[in-house]
């Protein structure tokens, strides 16, 4: 089995971390860092969407198998 909850939780932590780093870089006027961090943030958000999709698929398959 896949522990999608742990994977999603990790992605949420990473999203929070990148969000905080972006705010700090923005406050320091580090636009290049903001741009790079924002790319990473977008990637983490996409990974979270993928994990959530996998979780839904697994949940649906489990429901179908137990009917």
mmCIF file of N, CA and C in Angstrom:
data_model
loop_
_atom_site.group_PDB
_atom_site.id
_atom_site.type_symbol
_atom_site.label_atom_id
_atom_site.label_comp_id
_atom_site.label_asym_id
_atom_site.label_seq_id
_atom_site.Cartn_x
_atom_site.Cartn_y
_atom_site.Cartn_z
ATOM 1 N N UNK A 1 0.829 -1.196 0.000
ATOM 2 C CA UNK A 1 0.000 0.000 0.000
ATOM 3 C C UNK A 1 0.866 1.249 0.000
ATOM 4 N N UNK A 2 0.304 2.298 -0.496
ATOM 5 C CA UNK A 2 0.997 3.573 -0.574
ATOM 6 C C UNK A 2 0.417 4.494 0.492
ATOM 7 N N UNK A 3 1.281 5.126 1.247
ATOM 8 C CA UNK A 3 0.814 6.060 2.260
ATOM 9 C C UNK A 3 0.735 7.455 1.642
ATOM 10 N N UNK A 4 -0.370 7.711 0.960
ATOM 11 C CA UNK A 4 -0.523 8.992 0.282
ATOM 12 C C UNK A 4 -0.699 10.137 1.272
ATOM 13 N N UNK A 5 -1.209 9.837 2.440
ATOM 14 C CA UNK A 5 -1.361 10.881 3.453
ATOM 15 C C UNK A 5 -0.018 11.458 3.858
ATOM 16 N N UNK A 6 0.963 10.600 4.036
ATOM 17 C CA UNK A 6 2.309 11.075 4.395
ATOM 18 C C UNK A 6 2.922 11.869 3.253
ATOM 19 N N UNK A 7 2.701 11.417 2.030
ATOM 20 C CA UNK A 7 3.238 12.141 0.872
ATOM 21 C C UNK A 7 2.591 13.521 0.758
ATOM 22 N N UNK A 8 1.285 13.586 0.940
ATOM 23 C CA UNK A 8 0.586 14.872 0.872
ATOM 24 C C UNK A 8 1.054 15.803 1.988
ATOM 25 N N UNK A 9 1.227 15.244 3.171
ATOM 26 C CA UNK A 9 1.686 16.051 4.305
ATOM 27 C C UNK A 9 3.064 16.638 4.013
ATOM 28 N N UNK A 10 3.944 15.841 3.443
ATOM 29 C CA UNK A 10 5.281 16.323 3.090
ATOM 30 C C UNK A 10 5.188 17.460 2.077
ATOM 31 N N UNK A 11 4.327 17.300 1.091
ATOM 32 C CA UNK A 11 4.169 18.363 0.091
ATOM 33 C C UNK A 11 3.643 19.647 0.730
ATOM 34 N N UNK A 12 2.709 19.514 1.660
ATOM 35 C CA UNK A 12 2.188 20.701 2.354
ATOM 36 C C UNK A 12 3.302 21.418 3.121
ATOM 37 N N UNK A 13 4.165 20.659 3.788
ATOM 38 C CA UNK A 13 5.289 21.267 4.507
ATOM 39 C C UNK A 13 6.216 21.995 3.547
ATOM 40 N N UNK A 14 6.495 21.360 2.402
ATOM 41 C CA UNK A 14 7.385 21.972 1.422
ATOM 42 C C UNK A 14 6.767 23.239 0.839
ATOM 43 N N UNK A 15 5.474 23.206 0.570
ATOM 44 C CA UNK A 15 4.785 24.392 0.056
ATOM 45 C C UNK A 15 4.863 25.522 1.077
ATOM 46 N N UNK A 16 4.641 25.212 2.338
ATOM 47 C CA UNK A 16 4.724 26.230 3.380
ATOM 48 C C UNK A 16 6.138 26.805 3.473
ATOM 49 N N UNK A 17 7.132 25.943 3.372
ATOM 50 C CA UNK A 17 8.522 26.394 3.456
ATOM 51 C C UNK A 17 8.866 27.323 2.292
ATOM 52 N N UNK A 18 8.507 26.922 1.081
ATOM 53 C CA UNK A 18 8.800 27.768 -0.082
ATOM 54 C C UNK A 18 8.037 29.085 -0.011
ATOM 55 N N UNK A 19 6.810 29.053 0.462
ATOM 56 C CA UNK A 19 6.036 30.284 0.598
ATOM 57 C C UNK A 19 6.743 31.257 1.547
ATOM 58 N N UNK A 20 7.210 30.738 2.668
ATOM 59 C CA UNK A 20 7.939 31.577 3.626
ATOM 60 C C UNK A 20 9.237 32.114 3.047
ATOM 61 N N UNK A 21 9.965 31.271 2.338
ATOM 62 C CA UNK A 21 11.222 31.709 1.732
ATOM 63 C C UNK A 21 10.987 32.782 0.671
ATOM 64 N N UNK A 22 9.922 32.633 -0.093
ATOM 65 C CA UNK A 22 9.593 33.634 -1.107
ATOM 66 C C UNK A 22 9.302 34.977 -0.449
ATOM 67 N N UNK A 23 8.549 34.955 0.620
ATOM 68 C CA UNK A 23 8.239 36.205 1.321
ATOM 69 C C UNK A 23 9.501 36.870 1.863
ATOM 70 N N UNK A 24 10.410 36.065 2.409
ATOM 71 C CA UNK A 24 11.668 36.630 2.921
ATOM 72 C C UNK A 24 12.500 37.208 1.784
ATOM 73 N N UNK A 25 12.612 36.463 0.691
ATOM 74 C CA UNK A 25 13.401 36.938 -0.452
ATOM 75 C C UNK A 25 12.790 38.211 -1.037
ATOM 76 N N UNK A 26 11.481 38.259 -1.098
ATOM 77 C CA UNK A 26 10.793 39.454 -1.605
ATOM 78 C C UNK A 26 11.077 40.650 -0.697
ATOM 79 N N UNK A 27 11.018 40.440 0.610
ATOM 80 C CA UNK A 27 11.279 41.525 1.562
ATOM 81 C C UNK A 27 12.716 42.036 1.446
ATOM 82 N N UNK A 28 13.623 41.159 1.057
ATOM 83 C CA UNK A 28 15.035 41.547 0.903
ATOM 84 C C UNK A 28 15.337 42.091 -0.491
ATOM 85 N N UNK A 29 14.333 42.103 -1.356
ATOM 86 C CA UNK A 29 14.526 42.611 -2.697
ATOM 87 C C UNK A 29 15.288 41.659 -3.614
ATOM 88 N N UNK A 30 15.296 40.393 -3.268
ATOM 89 C CA UNK A 30 16.026 39.375 -4.045
ATOM 90 C C UNK A 30 15.109 38.767 -5.093
ATOM 91 N N UNK A 31 14.849 39.516 -6.172
ATOM 92 C CA UNK A 31 13.902 39.073 -7.184
ATOM 93 C C UNK A 31 14.341 37.797 -7.889
ATOM 94 N N UNK A 32 15.637 37.640 -8.128
ATOM 95 C CA UNK A 32 16.114 36.415 -8.769
ATOM 96 C C UNK A 32 15.794 35.200 -7.892
ATOM 97 N N UNK A 33 16.022 35.324 -6.594
ATOM 98 C CA UNK A 33 15.707 34.236 -5.664
ATOM 99 C C UNK A 33 14.200 33.983 -5.641
ATOM 100 N N UNK A 34 13.403 35.058 -5.676
ATOM 101 C CA UNK A 34 11.943 34.909 -5.689
ATOM 102 C C UNK A 34 11.520 34.084 -6.901
ATOM 103 N N UNK A 35 12.087 34.397 -8.052
ATOM 104 C CA UNK A 35 11.728 33.680 -9.282
ATOM 105 C C UNK A 35 12.087 32.200 -9.186
ATOM 106 N N UNK A 36 13.274 31.916 -8.702
ATOM 107 C CA UNK A 36 13.707 30.519 -8.579
ATOM 108 C C UNK A 36 12.865 29.751 -7.563
ATOM 109 N N UNK A 37 12.618 30.376 -6.437
ATOM 110 C CA UNK A 37 11.807 29.731 -5.399
ATOM 111 C C UNK A 37 10.373 29.519 -5.882
ATOM 112 N N UNK A 38 9.871 30.479 -6.651
ATOM 113 C CA UNK A 38 8.515 30.349 -7.173
ATOM 114 C C UNK A 38 8.403 29.164 -8.133
ATOM 115 N N UNK A 39 9.445 28.906 -8.918
ATOM 116 C CA UNK A 39 9.449 27.720 -9.790
ATOM 117 C C UNK A 39 9.341 26.452 -8.948
ATOM 118 N N UNK A 40 10.110 26.406 -7.864
ATOM 119 C CA UNK A 40 10.050 25.239 -6.974
ATOM 120 C C UNK A 40 8.675 25.107 -6.340
ATOM 121 N N UNK A 41 8.102 26.229 -5.926
ATOM 122 C CA UNK A 41 6.775 26.212 -5.313
ATOM 123 C C UNK A 41 5.737 25.656 -6.286
ATOM 124 N N UNK A 42 5.791 26.090 -7.531
ATOM 125 C CA UNK A 42 4.854 25.574 -8.534
ATOM 126 C C UNK A 42 5.016 24.064 -8.703
ATOM 127 N N UNK A 43 6.245 23.605 -8.690
ATOM 128 C CA UNK A 43 6.514 22.169 -8.811
ATOM 129 C C UNK A 43 5.926 21.401 -7.641
ATOM 130 N N UNK A 44 6.099 21.928 -6.433
ATOM 131 C CA UNK A 44 5.553 21.257 -5.243
ATOM 132 C C UNK A 44 4.032 21.213 -5.281
ATOM 133 N N UNK A 45 3.413 22.291 -5.750
ATOM 134 C CA UNK A 45 1.955 22.308 -5.850
ATOM 135 C C UNK A 45 1.470 21.285 -6.871
ATOM 136 N N UNK A 46 2.199 21.146 -7.975
ATOM 137 C CA UNK A 46 1.842 20.140 -8.981
ATOM 138 C C UNK A 46 1.992 18.728 -8.408
ATOM 139 N N UNK A 47 3.060 18.515 -7.664
ATOM 140 C CA UNK A 47 3.259 17.200 -7.041
ATOM 141 C C UNK A 47 2.130 16.898 -6.074
ATOM 142 N N UNK A 48 1.686 17.889 -5.312
ATOM 143 C CA UNK A 48 0.564 17.680 -4.394
ATOM 144 C C UNK A 48 -0.691 17.299 -5.160
ATOM 145 N N UNK A 49 -0.961 17.965 -6.272
ATOM 146 C CA UNK A 49 -2.139 17.614 -7.082
ATOM 147 C C UNK A 49 -2.038 16.166 -7.565
ATOM 148 N N UNK A 50 -0.844 15.750 -7.959
ATOM 149 C CA UNK A 50 -0.648 14.371 -8.419
ATOM 150 C C UNK A 50 -0.879 13.372 -7.288
ATOM 151 N N UNK A 51 -0.354 13.674 -6.111
ATOM 152 C CA UNK A 51 -0.550 12.800 -4.949
ATOM 153 C C UNK A 51 -2.038 12.697 -4.622
ATOM 154 N N UNK A 52 -2.733 13.835 -4.654
ATOM 155 C CA UNK A 52 -4.166 13.825 -4.365
ATOM 156 C C UNK A 52 -4.933 13.014 -5.405
ATOM 157 N N UNK A 53 -4.501 13.080 -6.647
ATOM 158 C CA UNK A 53 -5.139 12.289 -7.705
ATOM 159 C C UNK A 53 -4.916 10.792 -7.485
ATOM 160 N N UNK A 54 -3.705 10.425 -7.137
ATOM 161 C CA UNK A 54 -3.397 9.024 -6.840
ATOM 162 C C UNK A 54 -4.223 8.545 -5.655
ATOM 163 N N UNK A 55 -4.321 9.388 -4.630
ATOM 164 C CA UNK A 55 -5.103 9.029 -3.445
ATOM 165 C C UNK A 55 -6.562 8.769 -3.815
ATOM 166 N N UNK A 56 -7.142 9.624 -4.648
ATOM 167 C CA UNK A 56 -8.531 9.440 -5.064
ATOM 168 C C UNK A 56 -8.687 8.139 -5.857
ATOM 169 N N UNK A 57 -7.758 7.880 -6.761
ATOM 170 C CA UNK A 57 -7.815 6.653 -7.557
ATOM 171 C C UNK A 57 -7.756 5.418 -6.656
ATOM 172 N N UNK A 58 -6.824 5.427 -5.719
ATOM 173 C CA UNK A 58 -6.701 4.284 -4.802
ATOM 174 C C UNK A 58 -7.956 4.103 -3.957
ATOM 175 N N UNK A 59 -8.509 5.208 -3.488
ATOM 176 C CA UNK A 59 -9.726 5.153 -2.672
ATOM 177 C C UNK A 59 -10.885 4.576 -3.487
ATOM 178 N N UNK A 60 -11.015 5.034 -4.744
ATOM 179 C CA UNK A 60 -12.086 4.530 -5.610
ATOM 180 C C UNK A 60 -11.894 3.045 -5.898
ATOM 181 N N UNK A 61 -10.656 2.620 -6.146
ATOM 182 C CA UNK A 61 -10.387 1.213 -6.412
ATOM 183 C C UNK A 61 -10.676 0.352 -5.192
ATOM 184 N N UNK A 62 -10.350 0.860 -4.024
ATOM 185 C CA UNK A 62 -10.626 0.121 -2.794
ATOM 186 C C UNK A 62 -12.126 -0.034 -2.590
ATOM 187 N N UNK A 63 -12.874 1.032 -2.827
ATOM 188 C CA UNK A 63 -14.339 0.951 -2.711
ATOM 189 C C UNK A 63 -14.903 -0.093 -3.663
ATOM 190 N N UNK A 64 -14.424 -0.081 -4.904
ATOM 191 C CA UNK A 64 -14.925 -1.019 -5.908
ATOM 192 C C UNK A 64 -14.565 -2.457 -5.546
ATOM 193 N N UNK A 65 -13.401 -2.665 -4.965
ATOM 194 C CA UNK A 65 -12.962 -4.012 -4.613
ATOM 195 C C UNK A 65 -13.704 -4.578 -3.412
ATOM 196 N N UNK A 66 -14.255 -3.712 -2.579
ATOM 197 C CA UNK A 66 -14.923 -4.186 -1.374
ATOM 198 C C UNK A 66 -16.433 -4.304 -1.550
ATOM 199 N N UNK A 67 -16.894 -4.059 -2.759
ATOM 200 C CA UNK A 67 -18.356 -4.178 -3.007
ATOM 201 C C UNK A 67 -18.732 -5.584 -3.289
#
